[in-house]
Short mmCIF file of C-alpha atoms and ligand atoms in Angstrom, two decimals:
data_model
loop_
_atom_site.label_atom_id
_atom_site.label_comp_id
_atom_site.label_asym_id
_atom_site.label_seq_id
_atom_site.Cartn_x
_atom_site.Cartn_y
_atom_site.Cartn_z
CA MET A 13 26.32 -41.96 -32.69
CA ALA A 14 26.89 -44.65 -30.04
CA GLN A 15 29.31 -46.13 -32.51
CA TYR A 16 31.95 -43.63 -31.11
CA ASP A 17 33.34 -43.36 -27.59
CA TYR A 18 32.41 -39.60 -27.52
CA ASP A 19 30.25 -37.17 -29.28
CA LEU A 20 33.18 -34.59 -29.18
CA PHE A 21 36.86 -34.95 -28.54
CA VAL A 22 38.65 -31.71 -28.03
CA ILE A 23 42.51 -31.55 -28.37
CA GLY A 24 43.98 -28.81 -26.27
CA ALA A 25 42.65 -27.42 -22.89
CA GLY A 26 43.45 -23.83 -23.41
CA SER A 27 41.18 -20.78 -23.92
CA GLY A 28 39.28 -22.08 -26.95
CA GLY A 29 39.23 -25.81 -26.19
CA VAL A 30 37.96 -25.42 -22.53
CA ARG A 31 35.18 -23.12 -23.57
CA ALA A 32 33.98 -25.44 -26.30
CA ALA A 33 34.32 -28.57 -24.31
CA ARG A 34 32.45 -27.10 -21.28
CA LEU A 35 29.57 -25.77 -23.36
CA ALA A 36 29.29 -28.98 -25.40
CA ALA A 37 29.32 -31.11 -22.23
CA MET A 38 26.67 -28.99 -20.67
CA SER A 39 24.33 -29.66 -23.58
CA GLY A 40 24.38 -33.29 -22.64
CA ALA A 41 26.98 -34.47 -25.08
CA ARG A 42 29.73 -37.02 -24.17
CA VAL A 43 32.93 -34.95 -24.29
CA ALA A 44 36.58 -35.51 -23.63
CA ILE A 45 39.36 -33.05 -23.76
CA ALA A 46 43.10 -33.84 -24.08
CA GLU A 47 45.85 -31.76 -22.63
CA GLU A 48 49.55 -32.49 -22.73
CA ASP A 49 50.61 -29.75 -20.37
CA ARG A 50 48.56 -28.03 -17.77
CA VAL A 51 44.96 -27.15 -18.17
CA GLY A 52 44.48 -23.41 -18.93
CA GLY A 53 46.68 -23.26 -21.99
CA THR A 54 48.91 -20.44 -22.98
CA CYS A 55 46.74 -17.58 -21.51
CA VAL A 56 46.78 -19.06 -18.01
CA ILE A 57 49.97 -20.82 -17.80
CA ARG A 58 52.40 -18.94 -19.96
CA GLY A 59 50.59 -15.94 -21.56
CA CYS A 60 48.21 -13.20 -20.53
CA VAL A 61 47.74 -13.91 -16.89
CA PRO A 62 51.30 -14.52 -15.66
CA LYS A 63 52.46 -11.78 -17.91
CA LYS A 64 49.99 -9.25 -16.54
CA PHE A 65 51.28 -10.18 -12.86
CA MET A 66 54.72 -9.37 -14.12
CA VAL A 67 53.53 -6.13 -15.68
CA TYR A 68 51.92 -5.18 -12.16
CA ALA A 69 55.05 -6.13 -10.50
CA SER A 70 57.37 -4.13 -12.78
CA GLU A 71 55.07 -1.09 -12.51
CA PHE A 72 55.80 -0.43 -8.81
CA ALA A 73 59.30 1.10 -9.64
CA HIS A 74 57.51 3.85 -11.74
CA HIS A 75 54.87 4.38 -9.01
CA PHE A 76 57.55 4.76 -6.31
CA LYS A 77 59.27 7.42 -8.49
CA THR A 78 55.97 9.20 -9.07
CA SER A 79 54.93 9.01 -5.57
CA LYS A 80 57.89 11.38 -4.57
CA GLY A 81 56.16 14.27 -6.43
CA TYR A 82 53.17 13.73 -4.27
CA GLY A 83 55.16 14.00 -1.09
CA TRP A 84 55.91 10.38 -0.25
CA THR A 85 59.32 9.00 0.70
CA VAL A 86 59.77 5.35 -0.16
CA GLU A 87 62.90 4.24 1.35
CA GLY A 88 64.62 0.81 1.04
CA ALA A 89 62.17 -0.52 -1.46
CA SER A 90 63.52 -3.74 -2.99
CA PHE A 91 62.21 -6.44 -5.15
CA ASP A 92 62.21 -10.12 -4.34
CA TRP A 93 61.93 -12.09 -7.54
CA PRO A 94 61.61 -15.64 -6.01
CA ALA A 95 58.97 -14.50 -3.67
CA PHE A 96 57.04 -12.92 -6.60
CA LEU A 97 57.29 -16.11 -8.64
CA ALA A 98 56.11 -18.32 -5.75
CA GLU A 99 52.98 -16.03 -5.40
CA LYS A 100 52.50 -15.90 -9.17
CA ASP A 101 52.76 -19.79 -9.32
CA LYS A 102 50.20 -20.06 -6.53
CA GLU A 103 47.75 -18.10 -8.41
CA ILE A 104 48.25 -19.75 -11.57
CA ALA A 105 47.69 -23.11 -10.01
CA ARG A 106 44.48 -21.84 -8.37
CA LEU A 107 43.12 -20.60 -11.86
CA SER A 108 44.31 -23.93 -13.53
CA GLY A 109 42.36 -25.73 -10.92
CA ILE A 110 39.30 -23.66 -11.59
CA TYR A 111 39.48 -24.67 -15.27
CA VAL A 112 39.62 -28.34 -14.40
CA ARG A 113 36.75 -28.10 -11.91
CA ASN A 114 34.68 -26.32 -14.52
CA LEU A 115 35.32 -28.99 -17.03
CA GLN A 116 34.52 -31.71 -14.54
CA ASN A 117 31.36 -30.05 -13.21
CA ALA A 118 30.24 -29.69 -16.88
CA GLY A 119 30.77 -33.36 -17.28
CA ALA A 120 33.68 -33.32 -19.65
CA GLU A 121 36.49 -35.99 -19.26
CA LEU A 122 40.02 -34.91 -18.99
CA ALA A 123 42.63 -37.00 -20.68
CA HIS A 124 46.30 -35.99 -19.80
CA GLY A 125 48.78 -36.53 -22.52
CA LYS A 126 49.61 -35.52 -26.03
CA ALA A 127 46.89 -36.37 -28.58
CA ARG A 128 47.36 -37.30 -32.13
CA LEU A 129 44.93 -38.12 -34.81
CA LEU A 130 44.96 -41.57 -36.28
CA ASP A 131 42.14 -40.97 -38.67
CA ALA A 132 39.11 -38.47 -38.83
CA HIS A 133 37.41 -40.12 -35.99
CA THR A 134 40.18 -41.72 -33.89
CA VAL A 135 42.58 -39.95 -31.47
CA GLU A 136 45.33 -41.53 -29.55
CA VAL A 137 46.37 -39.82 -26.15
CA GLY A 138 49.70 -40.67 -24.57
CA LYS A 139 49.34 -43.89 -22.53
CA ILE A 140 45.57 -43.66 -22.35
CA GLY A 141 45.34 -45.14 -25.72
CA LYS A 142 42.82 -44.88 -28.71
CA ARG A 143 39.46 -43.07 -28.37
CA THR A 144 36.89 -42.46 -31.10
CA ALA A 145 34.58 -39.49 -31.43
CA ASP A 146 31.97 -38.38 -33.79
CA LYS A 147 33.27 -34.76 -33.83
CA ILE A 148 36.84 -33.55 -33.09
CA LEU A 149 37.90 -30.02 -32.33
CA ILE A 150 41.61 -29.00 -32.76
CA ALA A 151 42.43 -26.24 -30.14
CA THR A 152 46.21 -26.80 -29.84
CA GLY A 153 47.22 -23.13 -29.83
CA GLY A 154 50.69 -21.75 -30.84
CA ARG A 155 54.06 -21.67 -29.61
CA PRO A 156 57.17 -19.43 -30.01
CA TRP A 157 58.89 -19.54 -33.35
CA ARG A 158 62.72 -19.20 -33.63
CA PRO A 159 65.02 -19.20 -36.61
CA ALA A 160 66.60 -22.57 -36.73
CA ASP A 161 69.48 -21.03 -38.90
CA LEU A 162 70.53 -18.22 -36.47
CA PRO A 163 73.90 -19.29 -35.02
CA GLY A 164 73.58 -19.59 -31.28
CA VAL A 165 69.87 -19.46 -31.39
CA GLU A 166 69.93 -22.28 -28.65
CA HIS A 167 71.24 -19.62 -26.05
CA ALA A 168 68.15 -17.52 -26.43
CA ILE A 169 65.10 -17.91 -24.20
CA SER A 170 61.63 -17.28 -25.25
CA SER A 171 58.51 -15.97 -23.46
CA ASP A 172 57.78 -19.40 -22.22
CA ASP A 173 60.84 -19.35 -20.09
CA CYS A 174 60.48 -15.91 -18.70
CA PHE A 175 58.03 -17.13 -16.10
CA HIS A 176 60.62 -19.27 -14.21
CA LEU A 177 63.90 -17.61 -14.51
CA PRO A 178 65.98 -18.67 -11.49
CA LYS A 179 67.09 -15.02 -11.15
CA LEU A 180 66.66 -11.66 -12.82
CA PRO A 181 69.49 -10.84 -15.20
CA LYS A 182 71.38 -7.57 -14.88
CA SER A 183 70.90 -7.05 -18.75
CA ILE A 184 68.79 -8.52 -21.44
CA VAL A 185 68.67 -8.18 -25.23
CA ILE A 186 65.21 -8.88 -26.65
CA GLY A 187 65.01 -9.64 -30.31
CA GLY A 188 61.44 -8.71 -31.76
CA GLY A 189 59.17 -5.85 -32.18
CA GLY A 190 55.73 -7.55 -31.53
CA TYR A 191 53.56 -6.99 -28.57
CA ILE A 192 55.20 -9.72 -26.52
CA ALA A 193 58.63 -8.30 -27.03
CA VAL A 194 57.52 -4.71 -26.26
CA GLU A 195 55.61 -5.85 -23.14
CA PHE A 196 58.66 -7.80 -21.75
CA ALA A 197 60.98 -4.89 -22.51
CA GLY A 198 58.72 -2.96 -20.23
CA ILE A 199 58.58 -5.60 -17.54
CA PHE A 200 62.35 -6.12 -17.44
CA ASN A 201 62.94 -2.48 -17.50
CA GLY A 202 60.57 -1.80 -14.49
CA LEU A 203 62.31 -4.61 -12.59
CA GLY A 204 65.63 -2.91 -12.95
CA VAL A 205 67.10 -4.97 -15.87
CA ASP A 206 69.16 -3.12 -18.51
CA VAL A 207 67.07 -3.63 -21.51
CA THR A 208 67.91 -3.40 -25.21
CA LEU A 209 65.17 -4.17 -27.75
CA VAL A 210 66.39 -5.16 -31.29
CA HIS A 211 63.85 -5.17 -34.14
CA ARG A 212 64.45 -5.66 -37.83
CA GLY A 213 61.55 -3.40 -38.94
CA PRO A 214 61.46 0.47 -39.12
CA ASN A 215 59.38 0.50 -35.93
CA VAL A 216 57.92 -1.71 -33.42
CA LEU A 217 54.26 -3.07 -33.20
CA ARG A 218 53.67 -3.69 -36.91
CA GLY A 219 50.00 -3.46 -37.64
CA PHE A 220 49.30 -0.81 -35.05
CA ASP A 221 48.80 2.79 -35.90
CA ASP A 222 52.04 4.66 -36.87
CA ASP A 223 51.56 7.35 -34.37
CA VAL A 224 51.00 4.81 -31.71
CA ARG A 225 54.16 3.09 -32.68
CA SER A 226 56.39 6.12 -32.59
CA HIS A 227 54.86 7.35 -29.37
CA VAL A 228 55.49 4.00 -27.69
CA THR A 229 58.97 3.80 -28.79
CA GLU A 230 59.67 7.38 -27.53
CA GLU A 231 58.08 6.51 -24.21
CA MET A 232 60.00 3.24 -23.88
CA GLU A 233 63.21 5.17 -24.64
CA LYS A 234 62.42 7.85 -21.93
CA ARG A 235 62.11 5.02 -19.53
CA GLY A 236 65.67 3.96 -20.35
CA ILE A 237 65.08 1.03 -22.81
CA THR A 238 67.56 1.07 -25.73
CA VAL A 239 65.54 0.49 -28.96
CA ILE A 240 67.69 -0.62 -31.97
CA LEU A 241 65.61 -0.58 -35.16
CA ALA A 242 66.35 -1.96 -38.77
CA ALA A 243 68.63 -4.60 -37.26
CA GLN A 244 68.40 -8.18 -36.26
CA HIS A 245 70.61 -10.89 -34.67
CA THR A 246 73.12 -12.53 -36.93
CA ALA A 247 74.57 -14.55 -34.18
CA ILE A 248 74.55 -15.17 -30.45
CA GLU A 249 77.69 -16.19 -28.82
CA LYS A 250 78.44 -17.36 -25.34
CA THR A 251 80.84 -15.27 -23.26
CA ALA A 252 82.12 -15.49 -19.79
CA ASN A 253 79.50 -13.16 -18.48
CA GLY A 254 76.58 -14.06 -20.70
CA PHE A 255 76.15 -13.66 -24.43
CA MET A 256 77.45 -11.47 -27.25
CA ASN A 257 74.64 -10.29 -29.38
CA LYS A 258 75.85 -9.75 -33.11
CA LEU A 259 73.52 -7.69 -35.11
CA SER A 260 73.07 -7.19 -38.83
CA ASN A 261 73.98 -3.46 -38.54
CA GLY A 262 77.40 -4.41 -37.30
CA HIS A 263 76.66 -3.54 -33.68
CA GLU A 264 77.72 -6.02 -31.04
CA CYS A 265 76.56 -5.90 -27.40
CA GLU A 266 76.90 -8.29 -24.41
CA SER A 267 74.00 -9.14 -22.25
CA GLU A 268 73.51 -11.58 -19.41
CA LEU A 269 70.38 -12.98 -21.12
CA VAL A 270 68.97 -13.06 -24.73
CA MET A 271 65.30 -13.49 -25.34
CA LEU A 272 63.69 -13.95 -28.85
CA CYS A 273 60.20 -12.97 -29.43
CA LEU A 274 60.18 -13.25 -33.14
CA GLY A 275 56.57 -14.42 -33.57
CA ARG A 276 54.53 -17.63 -32.83
CA GLU A 277 53.64 -20.47 -35.07
CA PRO A 278 50.48 -22.75 -34.99
CA TYR A 279 51.12 -25.75 -32.86
CA VAL A 280 50.43 -28.73 -35.23
CA GLU A 281 53.60 -30.85 -34.79
CA GLY A 282 52.93 -34.35 -34.07
CA LEU A 283 49.15 -33.90 -34.28
CA GLY A 284 48.73 -36.38 -37.12
CA LEU A 285 46.63 -34.01 -39.33
CA GLU A 286 47.90 -35.70 -42.34
CA LYS A 287 46.43 -38.92 -41.17
CA ALA A 288 43.02 -37.38 -40.90
CA GLY A 289 43.44 -35.41 -44.10
CA VAL A 290 43.10 -32.00 -42.37
CA LYS A 291 44.69 -29.30 -44.55
CA LEU A 292 46.94 -26.37 -43.45
CA ASN A 293 46.94 -22.84 -45.21
CA GLU A 294 50.01 -21.25 -46.68
CA GLN A 295 51.06 -19.92 -43.19
CA GLY A 296 50.85 -23.37 -41.72
CA ALA A 297 47.69 -22.88 -39.79
CA VAL A 298 44.80 -25.16 -39.79
CA ALA A 299 42.57 -23.80 -42.68
CA VAL A 300 38.95 -23.09 -41.58
CA ASP A 301 35.82 -21.41 -42.73
CA GLU A 302 33.82 -18.84 -40.81
CA TYR A 303 32.29 -21.65 -38.78
CA SER A 304 35.75 -22.97 -37.82
CA ARG A 305 35.23 -26.05 -39.98
CA THR A 306 38.30 -27.70 -41.52
CA ASN A 307 38.11 -29.50 -45.03
CA VAL A 308 37.32 -32.63 -43.12
CA SER A 309 33.54 -32.61 -42.42
CA ASN A 310 33.72 -33.82 -38.86
CA ILE A 311 36.76 -31.83 -37.71
CA TRP A 312 36.70 -28.13 -36.55
CA ALA A 313 39.66 -25.87 -35.32
CA VAL A 314 39.57 -22.81 -33.20
CA GLY A 315 42.12 -20.36 -31.65
CA ASP A 316 45.73 -19.70 -32.30
CA VAL A 317 46.13 -22.87 -34.32
CA THR A 318 43.96 -21.31 -37.06
CA ASP A 319 46.03 -18.05 -36.91
CA ARG A 320 42.99 -15.69 -37.40
CA ILE A 321 43.30 -13.09 -34.52
CA ASN A 322 45.53 -14.61 -31.84
CA LEU A 323 43.91 -13.39 -28.66
CA THR A 324 42.23 -15.28 -25.73
CA PRO A 325 38.97 -13.71 -26.05
CA VAL A 326 38.88 -14.53 -29.70
CA ALA A 327 39.75 -18.19 -29.08
CA ILE A 328 37.02 -18.35 -26.35
CA ARG A 329 34.48 -16.80 -28.83
CA GLU A 330 35.40 -19.18 -31.64
CA GLY A 331 35.09 -22.19 -29.21
CA GLN A 332 31.77 -20.87 -28.13
CA ALA A 333 30.42 -20.29 -31.63
CA PHE A 334 31.47 -23.85 -32.58
CA ALA A 335 29.61 -25.26 -29.54
CA GLN A 336 26.55 -23.21 -30.31
CA THR A 337 26.58 -24.32 -33.87
CA GLU A 338 27.12 -28.02 -33.32
CA PHE A 339 25.56 -28.82 -29.88
CA TYR A 340 22.73 -26.20 -29.41
CA ASP A 341 21.45 -26.18 -32.91
CA THR A 342 22.22 -22.37 -33.23
CA PRO A 343 24.59 -21.67 -36.24
CA THR A 344 26.93 -19.04 -34.94
CA SER A 345 30.09 -17.59 -36.53
CA PHE A 346 32.21 -15.29 -34.67
CA ASP A 347 32.73 -11.85 -36.23
CA HIS A 348 36.27 -11.03 -36.29
CA GLU A 349 35.63 -7.29 -37.12
CA MET A 350 36.35 -4.45 -34.57
CA VAL A 351 38.12 -6.73 -32.18
CA ALA A 352 39.67 -4.42 -29.57
CA SER A 353 43.28 -5.21 -28.30
CA ALA A 354 45.78 -4.05 -25.66
CA VAL A 355 49.43 -3.99 -25.37
CA PHE A 356 50.56 -3.94 -21.78
CA SER A 357 53.70 -1.94 -22.56
CA GLN A 358 54.63 0.87 -20.28
CA PRO A 359 52.82 3.11 -21.06
CA PRO A 360 50.08 0.75 -22.27
CA ILE A 361 48.11 0.77 -25.49
CA GLY A 362 44.45 0.26 -26.23
CA SER A 363 43.36 0.03 -29.87
CA VAL A 364 40.23 -0.84 -31.84
CA GLY A 365 39.50 -0.60 -35.51
CA LEU A 366 41.69 0.66 -38.29
CA SER A 367 45.10 2.43 -38.15
CA GLU A 368 45.23 5.68 -40.08
CA ALA A 369 47.20 4.11 -42.83
CA ASP A 370 44.61 1.24 -43.29
CA ALA A 371 41.77 3.50 -43.05
CA ARG A 372 43.27 5.74 -45.84
CA LYS A 373 43.86 2.57 -48.01
CA GLN A 374 40.30 1.25 -47.44
CA TYR A 375 38.26 4.43 -47.27
CA GLY A 376 40.34 7.08 -49.09
CA LYS A 377 39.46 10.35 -47.26
CA VAL A 378 39.62 10.12 -43.30
CA ASP A 379 39.69 12.77 -40.71
CA ILE A 380 42.09 12.42 -37.84
CA TYR A 381 41.72 13.75 -34.39
CA LEU A 382 44.98 13.56 -32.33
CA ALA A 383 45.67 14.69 -28.78
CA ARG A 384 49.14 14.41 -27.16
CA MET A 385 49.29 15.47 -23.41
CA LYS A 386 50.94 14.83 -20.15
CA PRO A 387 48.51 12.63 -17.96
CA MET A 388 47.46 14.68 -15.04
CA LYS A 389 48.88 12.13 -12.49
CA TYR A 390 52.46 12.30 -13.95
CA ALA A 391 52.43 15.98 -14.89
CA PHE A 392 51.90 16.94 -11.33
CA ALA A 393 54.76 14.78 -10.30
CA GLY A 394 57.11 16.44 -12.82
CA SER A 395 57.29 13.55 -15.22
CA ASP A 396 57.47 14.19 -18.95
CA GLU A 397 55.49 10.98 -19.87
CA ARG A 398 52.94 11.80 -22.48
CA ALA A 399 49.75 10.16 -23.51
CA LEU A 400 48.32 9.75 -27.01
CA LEU A 401 44.68 9.63 -28.12
CA LYS A 402 43.72 9.29 -31.69
CA LEU A 403 40.46 8.85 -33.68
CA VAL A 404 40.27 8.08 -37.23
CA VAL A 405 36.91 9.00 -38.83
CA ASP A 406 35.46 8.29 -42.26
CA CYS A 407 34.81 11.57 -44.08
CA ALA A 408 32.05 10.11 -46.14
CA THR A 409 29.87 8.59 -43.39
CA ASP A 410 31.27 10.22 -40.20
CA LYS A 411 31.85 6.70 -38.82
CA VAL A 412 34.61 6.22 -36.36
CA LEU A 413 37.01 3.72 -38.01
CA GLY A 414 39.80 3.56 -35.49
CA CYS A 415 40.32 4.56 -31.86
CA HIS A 416 43.94 4.35 -30.48
CA VAL A 417 45.03 5.21 -27.02
CA VAL A 418 48.53 5.18 -25.34
CA GLY A 419 48.46 6.03 -21.67
CA PRO A 420 47.45 4.98 -18.29
CA ASP A 421 44.42 2.77 -18.31
CA ALA A 422 44.38 2.72 -22.17
CA PRO A 423 43.41 -1.09 -22.22
CA GLU A 424 40.45 -0.35 -19.81
CA MET A 425 39.37 2.53 -21.93
CA ILE A 426 39.36 0.74 -25.25
CA GLN A 427 36.96 -1.96 -24.06
CA MET A 428 34.22 0.78 -23.85
CA ALA A 429 35.26 2.49 -27.03
CA ALA A 430 34.90 -0.91 -28.79
CA ILE A 431 31.19 -1.28 -27.77
CA ALA A 432 30.28 2.06 -29.48
CA MET A 433 32.43 1.27 -32.49
CA LYS A 434 30.99 -2.29 -32.78
CA MET A 435 27.60 -0.46 -33.03
CA GLY A 436 28.78 1.77 -35.82
CA VAL A 437 29.10 5.05 -33.84
CA THR A 438 29.65 8.23 -35.73
CA LYS A 439 31.93 11.08 -34.67
CA HIS A 440 28.78 13.22 -34.25
CA GLN A 441 27.41 10.63 -31.65
CA TRP A 442 30.70 10.22 -30.11
CA ASP A 443 30.99 14.05 -29.52
CA ALA A 444 27.47 14.09 -28.11
CA THR A 445 28.78 12.01 -25.14
CA CYS A 446 29.43 14.07 -22.09
CA ALA A 447 33.03 13.93 -20.66
CA VAL A 448 33.94 12.32 -17.41
CA HIS A 449 36.26 14.85 -15.60
CA PRO A 450 39.01 14.84 -14.82
CA THR A 451 40.14 11.85 -16.72
CA LEU A 452 42.41 11.11 -19.58
CA ALA A 453 39.55 9.38 -21.33
CA GLU A 454 37.51 12.66 -21.60
CA GLU A 455 39.96 13.75 -24.25
CA LEU A 456 38.39 11.17 -26.44
CA VAL A 457 35.06 12.97 -26.48
CA THR A 458 36.42 16.47 -26.57
CA MET A 459 38.66 16.16 -29.65
CA ARG A 460 36.91 18.64 -32.21
CA GLU A 461 39.71 19.00 -34.74
CA LYS A 462 43.10 17.70 -35.62
CA HIS A 463 45.29 19.52 -33.15
CA GLU A 464 47.67 19.41 -30.14
CA PRO A 465 46.01 20.42 -26.99
CA LEU A 466 48.01 22.12 -24.50
CA GLY A 467 45.89 21.38 -21.42
CA LEU A 468 45.60 18.74 -18.85
CA GLY A 469 42.00 17.31 -19.48
CA GLN A 470 39.24 19.64 -19.86
CA VAL A 471 39.71 23.22 -19.26
CA ALA A 472 36.59 25.06 -18.31
P1 LIG B 13 46.32 -22.34 -26.12
O1 LIG B 13 45.75 -21.46 -24.89
O2 LIG B 13 47.67 -22.18 -26.35
O3 LIG B 13 45.87 -23.81 -25.56
C1 LIG B 13 46.26 -24.83 -26.47
C2 LIG B 13 46.43 -25.96 -25.49
O4 LIG B 13 46.72 -27.19 -26.24
C3 LIG B 13 47.79 -25.87 -24.62
O5 LIG B 13 47.50 -26.02 -23.34
C4 LIG B 13 48.67 -27.04 -25.23
O6 LIG B 13 49.54 -27.63 -24.14
C5 LIG B 13 47.59 -28.02 -25.76
N1 LIG B 13 48.15 -28.83 -26.79
C6 LIG B 13 48.71 -28.59 -27.83
N2 LIG B 13 48.98 -29.69 -28.65
C7 LIG B 13 48.40 -30.73 -27.89
C8 LIG B 13 48.31 -32.19 -28.20
N3 LIG B 13 48.80 -32.68 -29.40
N4 LIG B 13 47.63 -33.04 -27.29
C9 LIG B 13 47.15 -32.35 -26.12
N5 LIG B 13 47.27 -31.00 -25.83
C10 LIG B 13 47.85 -30.24 -26.75
N6 LIG B 13 46.03 -12.80 -25.59
C11 LIG B 13 45.25 -11.87 -25.04
O7 LIG B 13 44.12 -11.80 -25.31
N7 LIG B 13 45.74 -10.90 -24.18
C12 LIG B 13 47.01 -10.85 -23.67
O8 LIG B 13 47.39 -10.10 -22.87
C13 LIG B 13 47.88 -11.97 -24.15
N8 LIG B 13 49.18 -12.05 -23.73
C14 LIG B 13 49.97 -13.02 -24.12
C15 LIG B 13 51.28 -13.08 -23.69
C16 LIG B 13 52.19 -14.08 -24.19
C17 LIG B 13 53.46 -14.16 -23.62
C18 LIG B 13 51.58 -15.06 -25.09
C19 LIG B 13 52.46 -16.12 -25.50
C20 LIG B 13 50.36 -15.09 -25.58
C21 LIG B 13 49.50 -14.02 -25.06
N9 LIG B 13 48.22 -13.92 -25.50
C22 LIG B 13 47.40 -12.81 -25.04
C23 LIG B 13 47.59 -14.85 -26.58
C24 LIG B 13 46.75 -15.80 -25.91
O9 LIG B 13 47.45 -16.54 -24.87
C25 LIG B 13 46.36 -16.79 -26.95
O10 LIG B 13 45.76 -16.22 -28.06
C26 LIG B 13 45.29 -17.96 -26.38
O11 LIG B 13 45.89 -18.66 -25.35
C27 LIG B 13 45.01 -18.93 -27.51
O12 LIG B 13 44.12 -19.90 -27.03
P2 LIG B 13 43.98 -21.26 -27.73
O13 LIG B 13 42.96 -22.06 -27.02
O14 LIG B 13 43.89 -21.24 -29.21
O15 LIG B 13 45.39 -22.03 -27.33
#
């Protein structure tokens, strides 16, 4: 093994790469990790973390409105975008610093620069030069995809740009209907921007339960977001005040800013995969098996670059499983079943397991338990915001196949539901759980039949 400079060379210091590098180095292996940007990757620098800060910042407008119903008067409230950005950047720098320290404390060497493979054991990193390694892990993540043939596409920003806008626009048109588009629609709306969401599909959030999708669309519209479905940009033209959005349904609207969130693609450009003989799948992602092994025996890949489930905790667990398998002599493959997810829309979503449509396809006969209600906090304040809770249950086995929540704290709730569902909970066991009152979550354990309850939480 001494024939190589390192036992492991990791390309990409994001969620998956950092976890793998750190664990491998802690086992005593000689590890290097290359990063062309800032350590922390998408999640810390331009994804989950700064986005969640923006969600928090934008929610205050709604809280101020609700507070009136509780007797508060909030006068002269205003939002200072540059001040918020400065605080956000401070926190991101702090978190990135923690990642760097954790790597260094574990004994991993950090190489700043873009890495590219020269062959299956050789990596070249920017000005640092060539390094050899016994094992190589590709953890280069993904990046925003944009249609190169859309006229005026260069005028549109992506989610990467949202974290450094010099000022908030008065209006924005967001193209896309995935979770990033929906989350930013809520963020900009909360910050007082006039938001239009344009999505080519019949509803936003493809892949989520249909009731959840409709519910969230309705709630977004209640908050003043214009949602245009079954349409997409055909051109973006520069105007004196911003941009003209030309849509496939003939509609035209002007906005100060245009943002496209049309999906993400595995980031493999300039990586030299062909030199090492690493194969991509049909979607352009690095093809791997359940142990994250590529077709080249000493090269692995984890995280978004493999396009399995593109979420931070998944990238971390894939990186961890790789390190356990290769450096701790404990063969481990991450189980991609029952991974819960959240959308930090306003109101937010928590979801785990199958949608009703997928459950019907896979299991045939399913029971649906559905509740829509006004969350106590908002009903008291005279708001017509509604929450949705839904369970999908297999008729044959009574197993809970899907749990979907839209409403305050849904992302927090779903983490707990995911534990039970990962353990294979039945509806009978679910119902045997005593409620926590008064909460929205209690509706989850008090739904006995498919119905529309009228109450606010549990009525004695
Ligand atoms: P990344 O974190 O993207 O890390 C890859 C790293 O590799 C990057 O730092 C990149 O600079 C570096 N790199 C790439 N190529 C090279 C090279 N050739 N040489 C050197 N370095 C290189 N997930 C959630 O779970 N919850 C959320 O709320 C959430 N919100 C998101 C919001 C947004 C706006 C976005 C864009 C993503 C969000 N995600 C969220 C997804 C999450 O960020 C990713 O799934 C996760 O970061 C993937 O980790 P990774 O290690 O695969 O890649």
